[in-house]
Coordinates of C-alpha atoms in Angstrom, one line a residue:
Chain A
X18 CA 133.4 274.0 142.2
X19 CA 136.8 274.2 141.3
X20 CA 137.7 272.8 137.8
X21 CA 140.9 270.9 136.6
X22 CA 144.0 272.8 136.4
X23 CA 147.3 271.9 135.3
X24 CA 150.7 273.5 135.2
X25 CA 153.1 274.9 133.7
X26 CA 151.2 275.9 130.8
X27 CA 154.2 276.2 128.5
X28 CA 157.9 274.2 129.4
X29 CA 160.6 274.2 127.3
X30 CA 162.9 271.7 127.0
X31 CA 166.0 270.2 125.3
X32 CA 166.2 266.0 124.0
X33 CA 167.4 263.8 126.3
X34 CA 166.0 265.9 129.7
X35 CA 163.3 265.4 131.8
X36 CA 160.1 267.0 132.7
X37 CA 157.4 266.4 135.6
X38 CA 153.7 267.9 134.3
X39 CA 151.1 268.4 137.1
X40 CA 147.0 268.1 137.2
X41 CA 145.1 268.8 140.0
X42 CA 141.4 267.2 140.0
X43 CA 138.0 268.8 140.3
X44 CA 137.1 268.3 143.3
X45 CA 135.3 264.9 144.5
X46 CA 136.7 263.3 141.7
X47 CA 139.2 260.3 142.1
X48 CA 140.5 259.2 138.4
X49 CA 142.4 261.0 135.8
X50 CA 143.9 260.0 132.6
X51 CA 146.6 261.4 131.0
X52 CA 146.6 262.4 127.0
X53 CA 148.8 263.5 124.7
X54 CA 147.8 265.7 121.6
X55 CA 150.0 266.2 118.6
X56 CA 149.9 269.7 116.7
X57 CA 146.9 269.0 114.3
X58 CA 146.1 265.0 116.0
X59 CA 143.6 264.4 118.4
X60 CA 144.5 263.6 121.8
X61 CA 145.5 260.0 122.7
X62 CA 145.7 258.2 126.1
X63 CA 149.0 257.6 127.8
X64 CA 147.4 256.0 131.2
X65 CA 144.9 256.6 133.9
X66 CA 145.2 256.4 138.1
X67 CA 142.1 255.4 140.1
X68 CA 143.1 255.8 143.4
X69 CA 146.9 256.2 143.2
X70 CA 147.5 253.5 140.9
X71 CA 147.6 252.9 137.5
X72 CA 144.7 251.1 136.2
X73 CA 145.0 251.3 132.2
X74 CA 147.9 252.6 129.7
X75 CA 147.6 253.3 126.3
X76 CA 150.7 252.5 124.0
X77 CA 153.6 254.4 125.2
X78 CA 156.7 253.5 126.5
X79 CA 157.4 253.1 130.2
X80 CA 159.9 256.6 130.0
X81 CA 156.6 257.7 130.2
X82 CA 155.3 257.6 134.1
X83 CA 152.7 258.7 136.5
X84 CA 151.9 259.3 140.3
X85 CA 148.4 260.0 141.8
X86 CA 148.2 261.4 145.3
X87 CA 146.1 260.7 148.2
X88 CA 144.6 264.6 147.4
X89 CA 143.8 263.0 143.8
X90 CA 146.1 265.6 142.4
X91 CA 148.5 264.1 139.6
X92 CA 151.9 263.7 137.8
X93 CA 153.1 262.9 134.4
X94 CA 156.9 262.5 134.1
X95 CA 158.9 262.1 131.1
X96 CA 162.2 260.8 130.9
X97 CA 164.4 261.4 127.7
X98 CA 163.0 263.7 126.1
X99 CA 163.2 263.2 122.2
X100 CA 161.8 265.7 119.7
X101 CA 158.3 264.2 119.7
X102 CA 157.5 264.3 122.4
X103 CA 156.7 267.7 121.9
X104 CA 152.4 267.8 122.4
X105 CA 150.0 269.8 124.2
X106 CA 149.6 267.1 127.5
X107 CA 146.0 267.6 128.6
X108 CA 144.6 265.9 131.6
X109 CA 141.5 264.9 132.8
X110 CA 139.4 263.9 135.8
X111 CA 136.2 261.9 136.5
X112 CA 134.2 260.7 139.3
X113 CA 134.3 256.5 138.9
X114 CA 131.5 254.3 138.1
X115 CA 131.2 251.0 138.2
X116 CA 131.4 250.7 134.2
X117 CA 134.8 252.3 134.0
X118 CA 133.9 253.9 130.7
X119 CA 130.5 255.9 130.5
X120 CA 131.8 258.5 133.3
X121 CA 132.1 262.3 131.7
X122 CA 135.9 263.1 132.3
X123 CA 136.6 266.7 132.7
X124 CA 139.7 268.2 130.6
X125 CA 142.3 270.7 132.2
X126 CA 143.6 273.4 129.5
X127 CA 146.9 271.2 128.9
X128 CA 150.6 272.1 129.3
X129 CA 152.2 272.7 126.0
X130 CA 155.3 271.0 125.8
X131 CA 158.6 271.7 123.4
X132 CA 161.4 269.3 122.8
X133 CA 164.4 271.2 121.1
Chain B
X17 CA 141.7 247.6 118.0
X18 CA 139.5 250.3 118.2
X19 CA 139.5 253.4 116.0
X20 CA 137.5 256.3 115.2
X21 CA 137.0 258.1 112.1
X22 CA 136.6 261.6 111.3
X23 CA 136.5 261.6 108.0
X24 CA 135.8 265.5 107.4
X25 CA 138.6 267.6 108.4
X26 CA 137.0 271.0 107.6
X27 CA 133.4 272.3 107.9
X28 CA 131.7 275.4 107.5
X29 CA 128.4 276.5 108.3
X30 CA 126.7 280.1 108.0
X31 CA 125.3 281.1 111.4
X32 CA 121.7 279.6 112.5
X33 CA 121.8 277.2 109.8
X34 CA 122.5 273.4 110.9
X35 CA 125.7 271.4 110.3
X36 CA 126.2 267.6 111.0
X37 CA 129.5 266.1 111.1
X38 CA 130.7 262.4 111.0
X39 CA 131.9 259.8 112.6
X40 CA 132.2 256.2 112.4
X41 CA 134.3 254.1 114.4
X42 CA 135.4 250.3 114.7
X43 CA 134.9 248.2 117.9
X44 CA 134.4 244.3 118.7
X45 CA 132.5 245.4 122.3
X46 CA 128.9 245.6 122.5
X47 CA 129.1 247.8 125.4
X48 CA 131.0 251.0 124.8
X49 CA 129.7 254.9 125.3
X50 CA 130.6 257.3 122.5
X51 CA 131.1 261.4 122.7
X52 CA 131.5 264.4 120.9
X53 CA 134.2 266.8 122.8
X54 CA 134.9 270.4 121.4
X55 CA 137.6 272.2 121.8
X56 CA 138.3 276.0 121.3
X57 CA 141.3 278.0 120.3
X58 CA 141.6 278.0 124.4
X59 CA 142.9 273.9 124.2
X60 CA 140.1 273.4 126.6
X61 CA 138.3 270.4 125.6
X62 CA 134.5 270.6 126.6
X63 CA 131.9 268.2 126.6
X64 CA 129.0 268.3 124.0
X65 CA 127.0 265.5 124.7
X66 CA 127.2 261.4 125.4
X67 CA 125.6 258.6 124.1
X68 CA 125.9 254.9 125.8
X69 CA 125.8 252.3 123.5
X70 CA 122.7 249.9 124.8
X71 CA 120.4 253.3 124.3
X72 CA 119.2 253.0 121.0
X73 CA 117.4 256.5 121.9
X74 CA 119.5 259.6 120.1
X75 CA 121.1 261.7 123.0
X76 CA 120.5 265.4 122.8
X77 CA 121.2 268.8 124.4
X78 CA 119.8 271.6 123.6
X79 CA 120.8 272.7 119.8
X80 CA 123.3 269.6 119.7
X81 CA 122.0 266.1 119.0
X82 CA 123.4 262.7 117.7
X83 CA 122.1 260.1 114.8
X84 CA 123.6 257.3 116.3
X85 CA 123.8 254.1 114.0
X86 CA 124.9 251.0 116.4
X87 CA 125.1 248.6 113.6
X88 CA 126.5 251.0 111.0
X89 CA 129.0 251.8 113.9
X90 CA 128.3 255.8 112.9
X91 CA 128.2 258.7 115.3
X92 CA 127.1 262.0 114.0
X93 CA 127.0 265.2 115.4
X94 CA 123.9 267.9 114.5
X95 CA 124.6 271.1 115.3
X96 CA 120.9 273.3 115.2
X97 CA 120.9 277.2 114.3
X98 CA 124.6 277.8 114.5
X99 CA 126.0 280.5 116.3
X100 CA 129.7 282.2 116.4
X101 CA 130.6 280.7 119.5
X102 CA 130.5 276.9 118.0
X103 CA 133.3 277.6 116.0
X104 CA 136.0 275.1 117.2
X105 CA 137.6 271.4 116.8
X106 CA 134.7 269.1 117.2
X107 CA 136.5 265.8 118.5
X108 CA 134.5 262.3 118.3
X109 CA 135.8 259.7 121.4
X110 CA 134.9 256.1 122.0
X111 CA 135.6 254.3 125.4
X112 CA 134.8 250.8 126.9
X113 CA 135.4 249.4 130.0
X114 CA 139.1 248.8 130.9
X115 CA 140.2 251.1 128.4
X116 CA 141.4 254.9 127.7
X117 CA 139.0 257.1 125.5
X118 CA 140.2 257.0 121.7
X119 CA 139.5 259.8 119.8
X120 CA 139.2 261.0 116.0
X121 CA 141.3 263.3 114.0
X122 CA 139.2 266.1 114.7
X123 CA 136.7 268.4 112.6
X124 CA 137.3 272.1 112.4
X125 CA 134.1 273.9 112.5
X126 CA 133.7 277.3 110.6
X127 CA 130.7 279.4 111.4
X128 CA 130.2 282.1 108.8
X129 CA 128.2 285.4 110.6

């Protein structure tokens, strides 16, 4: 069973770009959230996709995007960059149950992100 | 809104000894499942263990068990007979239905050989 990867692992990037961050799911699974963890924070949600659309969204602003594909596999873009936005982005993928909120969600090893 | 406390942010423990740390958290839902996520110098985060909220039963696994205090809103984490490898951020999360998981600050865990 294949667990949750994501990539890059490190980016780089200056204020004002943009970046795309990639998850792919453990297999079977058709939900992932996105979080974001400041150096020294714990992690907190930006959104989650249940079957390519977005189904819940923490408090971020909407430079702050997502896709899910048919493959489950996922996408966090940013848009205009600003300096902290710099975080370790960890995502994470669960099977779905009919509560929405008891399922285990499985954590990729993040990509750590730099804003200079 | 909900929020989850971790109010220790450093704990030590010498090895096979126990440790519990804390948690309390804030929530208007009676239905909600709470867990304790780890997370190693690696940045994986890992499951420890799960608790739903209408279980008044304590959830264990293995060395790792909860006290879990529904009307006191507390979460605690027991960690039994210590060993090296627990050494890590010990991260408390809350969910309900509809929403993202929150989490707490975080605990780092020291386990003295």
């Amino acid at each position: 069973e294949t667990g949750v990867t994501q990539s890059p692992t490190h980016l780089i990037k200056t204020r004002g770009q943009q970046v795309t961050l990639r998850c792919s799911s453990q297999s079977g699974h058709n939900t992932v959230s996105w979080y974001q963890q400041a150096l020294g924070q714990g992690p907190q949600f930006i959104f989650q996709y249940y079957r390519e659309e977005e189904n819940g969204r923490g408090n971020f602003p909407p430079r702050f995007s997502g896709l899910q594909f048919p493959n489950y596999s996922s996408e966090l873009n940013v848009n205009a960059l600003e300096l902290d936005d710099s975080a370790l982005y960890l995502c994470a993928s669960s099977p779905w149950m009919t509560s929405g909120a008891g399922e285990t969600q499985y954590f990729g090893p993040g990509t750590r992100l730099l804003v200079l | 809104a909900q929020t989850v406390t971790q109010s220790q942010p450093e704990m030590s423990v010498q090895e096979a000894e126990t440790v519990t740390l804390s948690c309390t958290y804030d929530t208007s839902e009676s239905d909600y499942y709470l867990f304790w996520y780890k997370q190693p110098p690696s940045r994986q985060m890992i499951l420890v263990i799960r608790q739903e909220a209408y279980k008044q039963q304590n959830a264990t696994e293995n060395r790792f068990s909860v006290n879990f205090q529904k009307a006191a809103k507390s979460f605690s984490l027991k960690i039994s007979d210590s060993q090296l490898g627990d050494a890590a951020m010990y991260f408390c999360a809350y969910r309900s239905a509809g929403s993202g998981m929150r989490f707490g600050a975080g605990t780092r865990l020291t386990v003295k050989p």
